[in-house]
Tab-separated table of C-alpha atoms and ligand atoms in Angstrom:
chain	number	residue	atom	x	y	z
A	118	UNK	CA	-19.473	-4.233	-36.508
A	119	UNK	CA	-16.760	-6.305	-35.050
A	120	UNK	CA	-17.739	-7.368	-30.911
A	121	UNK	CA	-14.568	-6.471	-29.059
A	122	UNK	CA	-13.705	-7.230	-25.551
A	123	UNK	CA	-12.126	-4.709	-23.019
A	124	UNK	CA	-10.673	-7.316	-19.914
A	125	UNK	CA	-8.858	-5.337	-17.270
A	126	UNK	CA	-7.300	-5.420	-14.027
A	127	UNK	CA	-6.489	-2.599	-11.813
A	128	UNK	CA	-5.686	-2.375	-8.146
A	129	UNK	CA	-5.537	1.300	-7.436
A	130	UNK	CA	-7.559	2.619	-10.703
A	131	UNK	CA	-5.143	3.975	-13.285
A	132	UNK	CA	-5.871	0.778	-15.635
A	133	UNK	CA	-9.106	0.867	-15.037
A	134	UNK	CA	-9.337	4.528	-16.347
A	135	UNK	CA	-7.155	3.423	-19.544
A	136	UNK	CA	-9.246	0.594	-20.105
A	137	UNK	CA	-12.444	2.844	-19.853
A	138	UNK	CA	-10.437	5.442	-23.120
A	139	UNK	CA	-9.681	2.092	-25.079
A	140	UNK	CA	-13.382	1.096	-24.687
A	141	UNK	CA	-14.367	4.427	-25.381
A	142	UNK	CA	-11.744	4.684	-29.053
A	143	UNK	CA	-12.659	1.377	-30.216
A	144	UNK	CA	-16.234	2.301	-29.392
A	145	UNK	CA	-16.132	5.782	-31.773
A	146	UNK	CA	-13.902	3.367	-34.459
A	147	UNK	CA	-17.561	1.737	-34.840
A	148	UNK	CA	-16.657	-1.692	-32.743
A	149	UNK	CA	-19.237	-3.160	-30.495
A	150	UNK	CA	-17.649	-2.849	-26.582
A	151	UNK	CA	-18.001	-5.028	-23.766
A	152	UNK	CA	-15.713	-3.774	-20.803
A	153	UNK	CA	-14.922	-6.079	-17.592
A	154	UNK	CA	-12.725	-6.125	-14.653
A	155	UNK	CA	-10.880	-9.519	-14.182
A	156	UNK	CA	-11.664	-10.327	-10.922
A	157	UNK	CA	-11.080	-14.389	-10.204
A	158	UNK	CA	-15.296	-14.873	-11.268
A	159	UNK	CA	-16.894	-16.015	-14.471
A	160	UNK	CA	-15.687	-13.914	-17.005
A	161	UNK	CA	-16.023	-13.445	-20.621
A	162	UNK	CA	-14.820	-16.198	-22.857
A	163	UNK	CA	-12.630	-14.483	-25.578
A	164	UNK	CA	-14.164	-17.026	-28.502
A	165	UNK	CA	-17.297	-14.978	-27.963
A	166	UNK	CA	-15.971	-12.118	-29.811
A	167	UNK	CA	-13.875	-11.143	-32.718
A	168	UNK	CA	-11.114	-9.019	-30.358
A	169	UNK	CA	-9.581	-8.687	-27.185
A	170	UNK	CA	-7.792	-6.068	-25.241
A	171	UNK	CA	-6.304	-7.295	-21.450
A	172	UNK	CA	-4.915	-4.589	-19.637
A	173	UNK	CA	-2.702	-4.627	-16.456
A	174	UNK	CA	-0.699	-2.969	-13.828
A	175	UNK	CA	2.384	-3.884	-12.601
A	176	UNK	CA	2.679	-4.348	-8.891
A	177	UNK	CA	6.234	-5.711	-7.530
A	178	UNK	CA	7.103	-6.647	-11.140
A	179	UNK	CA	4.287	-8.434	-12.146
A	180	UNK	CA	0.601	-8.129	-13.761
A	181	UNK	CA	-2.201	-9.022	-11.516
A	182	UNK	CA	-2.810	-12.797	-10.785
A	183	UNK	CA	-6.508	-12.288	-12.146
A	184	UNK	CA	-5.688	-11.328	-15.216
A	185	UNK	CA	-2.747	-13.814	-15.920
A	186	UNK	CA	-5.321	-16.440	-14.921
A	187	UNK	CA	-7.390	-15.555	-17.060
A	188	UNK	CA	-5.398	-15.312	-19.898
A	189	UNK	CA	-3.427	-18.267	-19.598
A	190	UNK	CA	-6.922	-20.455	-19.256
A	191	UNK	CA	-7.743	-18.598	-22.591
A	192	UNK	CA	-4.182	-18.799	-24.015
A	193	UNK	CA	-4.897	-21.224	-27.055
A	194	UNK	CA	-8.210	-19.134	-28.038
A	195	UNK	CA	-5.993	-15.815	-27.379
A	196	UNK	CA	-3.261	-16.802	-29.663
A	197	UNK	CA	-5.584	-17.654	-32.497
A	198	UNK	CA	-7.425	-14.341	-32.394
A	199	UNK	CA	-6.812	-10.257	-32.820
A	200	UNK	CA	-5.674	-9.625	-29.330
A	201	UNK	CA	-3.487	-7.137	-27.816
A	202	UNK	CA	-2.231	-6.533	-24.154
A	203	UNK	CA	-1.354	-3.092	-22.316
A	204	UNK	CA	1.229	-2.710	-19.349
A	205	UNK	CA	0.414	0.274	-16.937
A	206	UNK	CA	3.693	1.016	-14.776
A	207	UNK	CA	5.524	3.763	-13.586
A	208	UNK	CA	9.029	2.378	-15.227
A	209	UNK	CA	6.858	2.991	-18.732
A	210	UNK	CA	7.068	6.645	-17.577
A	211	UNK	CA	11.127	6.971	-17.397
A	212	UNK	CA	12.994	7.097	-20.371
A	213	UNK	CA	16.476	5.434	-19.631
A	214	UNK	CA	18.065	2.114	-20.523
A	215	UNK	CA	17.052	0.490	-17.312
A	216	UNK	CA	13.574	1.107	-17.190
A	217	UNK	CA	13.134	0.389	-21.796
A	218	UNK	CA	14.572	-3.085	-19.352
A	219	UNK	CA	12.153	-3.479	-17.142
A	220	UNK	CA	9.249	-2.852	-19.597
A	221	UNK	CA	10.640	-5.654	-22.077
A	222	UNK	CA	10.923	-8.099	-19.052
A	223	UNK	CA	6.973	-6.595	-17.796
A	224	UNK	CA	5.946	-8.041	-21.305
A	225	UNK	CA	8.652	-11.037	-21.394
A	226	UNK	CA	6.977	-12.346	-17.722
A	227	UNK	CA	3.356	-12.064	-18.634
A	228	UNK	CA	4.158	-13.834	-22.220
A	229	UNK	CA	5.313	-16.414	-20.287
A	230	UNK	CA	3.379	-17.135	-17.094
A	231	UNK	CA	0.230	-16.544	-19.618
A	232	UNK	CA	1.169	-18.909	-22.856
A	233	UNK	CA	0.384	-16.104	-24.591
A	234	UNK	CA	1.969	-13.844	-27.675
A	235	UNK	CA	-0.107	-10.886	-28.363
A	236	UNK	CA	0.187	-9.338	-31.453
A	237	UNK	CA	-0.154	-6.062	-30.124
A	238	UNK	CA	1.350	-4.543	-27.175
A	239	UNK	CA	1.570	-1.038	-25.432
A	240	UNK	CA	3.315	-0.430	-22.393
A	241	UNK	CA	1.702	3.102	-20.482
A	242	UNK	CA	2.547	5.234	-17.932
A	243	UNK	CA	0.472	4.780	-14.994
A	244	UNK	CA	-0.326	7.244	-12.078
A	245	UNK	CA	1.008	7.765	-8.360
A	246	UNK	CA	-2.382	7.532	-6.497
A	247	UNK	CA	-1.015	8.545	-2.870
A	248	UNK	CA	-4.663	9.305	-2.120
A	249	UNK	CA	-5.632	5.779	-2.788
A	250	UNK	CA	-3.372	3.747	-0.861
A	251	UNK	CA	-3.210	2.849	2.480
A	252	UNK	CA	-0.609	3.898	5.345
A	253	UNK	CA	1.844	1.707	4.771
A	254	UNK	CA	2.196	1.773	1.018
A	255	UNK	CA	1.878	5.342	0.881
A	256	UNK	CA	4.743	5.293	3.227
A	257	UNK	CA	6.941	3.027	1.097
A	258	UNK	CA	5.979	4.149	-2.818
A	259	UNK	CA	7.049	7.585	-0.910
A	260	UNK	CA	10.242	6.453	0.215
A	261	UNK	CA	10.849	4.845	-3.039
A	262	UNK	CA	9.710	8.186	-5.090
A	263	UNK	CA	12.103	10.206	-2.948
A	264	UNK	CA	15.231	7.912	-4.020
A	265	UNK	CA	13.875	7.567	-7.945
A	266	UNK	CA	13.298	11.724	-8.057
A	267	UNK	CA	9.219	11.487	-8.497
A	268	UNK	CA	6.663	13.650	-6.791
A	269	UNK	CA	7.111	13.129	-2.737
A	270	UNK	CA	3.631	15.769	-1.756
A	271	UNK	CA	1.321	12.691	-0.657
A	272	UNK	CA	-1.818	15.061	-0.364
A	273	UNK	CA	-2.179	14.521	-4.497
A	274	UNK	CA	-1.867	11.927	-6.904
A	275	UNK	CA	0.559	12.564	-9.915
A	276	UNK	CA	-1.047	10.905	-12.830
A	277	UNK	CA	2.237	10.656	-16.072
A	278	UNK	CA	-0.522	8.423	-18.248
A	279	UNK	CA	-0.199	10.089	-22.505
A	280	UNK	CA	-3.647	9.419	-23.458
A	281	UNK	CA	-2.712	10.551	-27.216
A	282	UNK	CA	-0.316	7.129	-26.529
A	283	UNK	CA	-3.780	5.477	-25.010
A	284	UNK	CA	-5.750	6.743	-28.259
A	285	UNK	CA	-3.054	5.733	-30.454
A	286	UNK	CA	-2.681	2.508	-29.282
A	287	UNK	CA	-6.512	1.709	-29.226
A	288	UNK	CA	-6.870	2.943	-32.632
A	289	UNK	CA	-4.425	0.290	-33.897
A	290	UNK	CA	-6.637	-2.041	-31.529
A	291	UNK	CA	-9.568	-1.208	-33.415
A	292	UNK	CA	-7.514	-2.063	-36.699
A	293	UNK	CA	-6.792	-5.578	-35.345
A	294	UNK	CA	-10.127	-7.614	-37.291
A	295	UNK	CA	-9.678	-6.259	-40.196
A	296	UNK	CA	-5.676	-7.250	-40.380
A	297	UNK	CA	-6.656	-10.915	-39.460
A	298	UNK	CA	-8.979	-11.336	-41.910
A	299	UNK	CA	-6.700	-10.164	-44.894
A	300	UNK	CA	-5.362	-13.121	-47.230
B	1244	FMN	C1	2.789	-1.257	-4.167
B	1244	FMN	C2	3.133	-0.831	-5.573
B	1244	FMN	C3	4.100	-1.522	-6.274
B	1244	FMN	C4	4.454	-1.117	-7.578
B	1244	FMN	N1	5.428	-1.805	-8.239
B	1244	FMN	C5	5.825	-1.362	-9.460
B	1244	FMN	C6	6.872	-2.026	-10.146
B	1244	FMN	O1	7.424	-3.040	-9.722
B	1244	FMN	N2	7.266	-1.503	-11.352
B	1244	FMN	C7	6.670	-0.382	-11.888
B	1244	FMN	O2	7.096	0.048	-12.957
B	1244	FMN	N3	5.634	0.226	-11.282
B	1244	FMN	C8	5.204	-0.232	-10.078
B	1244	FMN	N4	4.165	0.387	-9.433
B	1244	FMN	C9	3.453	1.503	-10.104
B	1244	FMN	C10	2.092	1.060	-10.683
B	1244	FMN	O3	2.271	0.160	-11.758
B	1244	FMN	C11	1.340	2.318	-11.152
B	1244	FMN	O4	1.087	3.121	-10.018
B	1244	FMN	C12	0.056	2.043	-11.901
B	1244	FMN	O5	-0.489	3.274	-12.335
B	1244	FMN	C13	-0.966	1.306	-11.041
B	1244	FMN	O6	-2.110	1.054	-11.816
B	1244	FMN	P1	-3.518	0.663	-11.166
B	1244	FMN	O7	-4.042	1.904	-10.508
B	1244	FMN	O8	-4.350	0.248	-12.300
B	1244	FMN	O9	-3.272	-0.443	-10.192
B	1244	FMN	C14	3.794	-0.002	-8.160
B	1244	FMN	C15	2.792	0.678	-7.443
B	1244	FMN	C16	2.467	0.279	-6.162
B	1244	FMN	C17	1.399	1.024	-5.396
């Protein structure tokens, strides 16, 4: 039973709910799951298990600093290992030239600030979570909705997150040992 670990950050809760359904696939795929939110403390060290799956949402263009920290500390160990990264946006749920753009260059920036190539990548629609944020930002992601023709009714959130994409994905995650370990 191959010891996989789920590290995640998430500043409003959509990742953290995709990280929970990749935990919860690799989990019924027979893999043993620990799940952990990057948050700046001790966290797991990746040469402890056979996998890894980091998970992030991107906030002004980039991933959360806790989670590039982590993996560029862990960068060699990550490179050397099944490991695959997920990118929760909201450009992930358009379908145009400019936001296929911004996804690549989501991926392109944490590859870079983080050392790290993962073998497997996802990028996943993420939620608006007007509920969750506070004045100001639910002032501004409205403003911004209005001009990119998204949801503008702050009394809900509007979640756009495929989880047959989620299940999908983990399923190849869950895949990842046995691929390394062919000849
Ligand atoms: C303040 C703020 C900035 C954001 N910036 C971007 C961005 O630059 N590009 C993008 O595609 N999505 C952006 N988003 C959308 C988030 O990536 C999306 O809401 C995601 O679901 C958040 O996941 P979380 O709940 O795990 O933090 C932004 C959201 C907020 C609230």
């Amino acid at each position: 039973m191959p010891k996989f670990l789920v590290l995640y950050a998430s500043t409003h809760g959509q990742t953290e709910k995709i990280a929970s359904r990749v935990g919860d696939v690799l989990g019924r795929e027979g893999a043993e799951v620990v799940t952990e939110k990057a948050d700046g403390d001790v966290e797991t060290d990746p040469a402890g298990v056979d996998a890894v799956v980091v998970g992030a949402s991107v906030h002004a263009g980039h991933h959360q600093r806790d989670v590039v920290d982590w993996a560029k500390a862990h960068a060699a160990t990550l490179n050397g290992m099944p490991a695959a990264f997920f990118s929760v946006s909201l450009s992930a749920a358009e379908d145009t030239d400019e936001s296929r753009q911004d996804n690549r260059k989501y991926l392109d920036d944490f590859a870079e600030r983080t050392g790290w190539t993962p073998a497997e990548t996802a990028v996943i629609a993420g939620a608006l979570q007007y509920r969750e944020y506070d004045f100001m930002t639910r002032l501004l992601m409205r403003l911004l909705m209005k001009h990119q023709h998204h949801p503008t009714d702050t009394s809900q959130d509007h979640e756009y997150t495929d989880w047959d994409q989620v299940e999908g994905f983990a399923r190849r995650c869950a895949d990842l040992p046995t691929i390394a370990s062919r000849p």
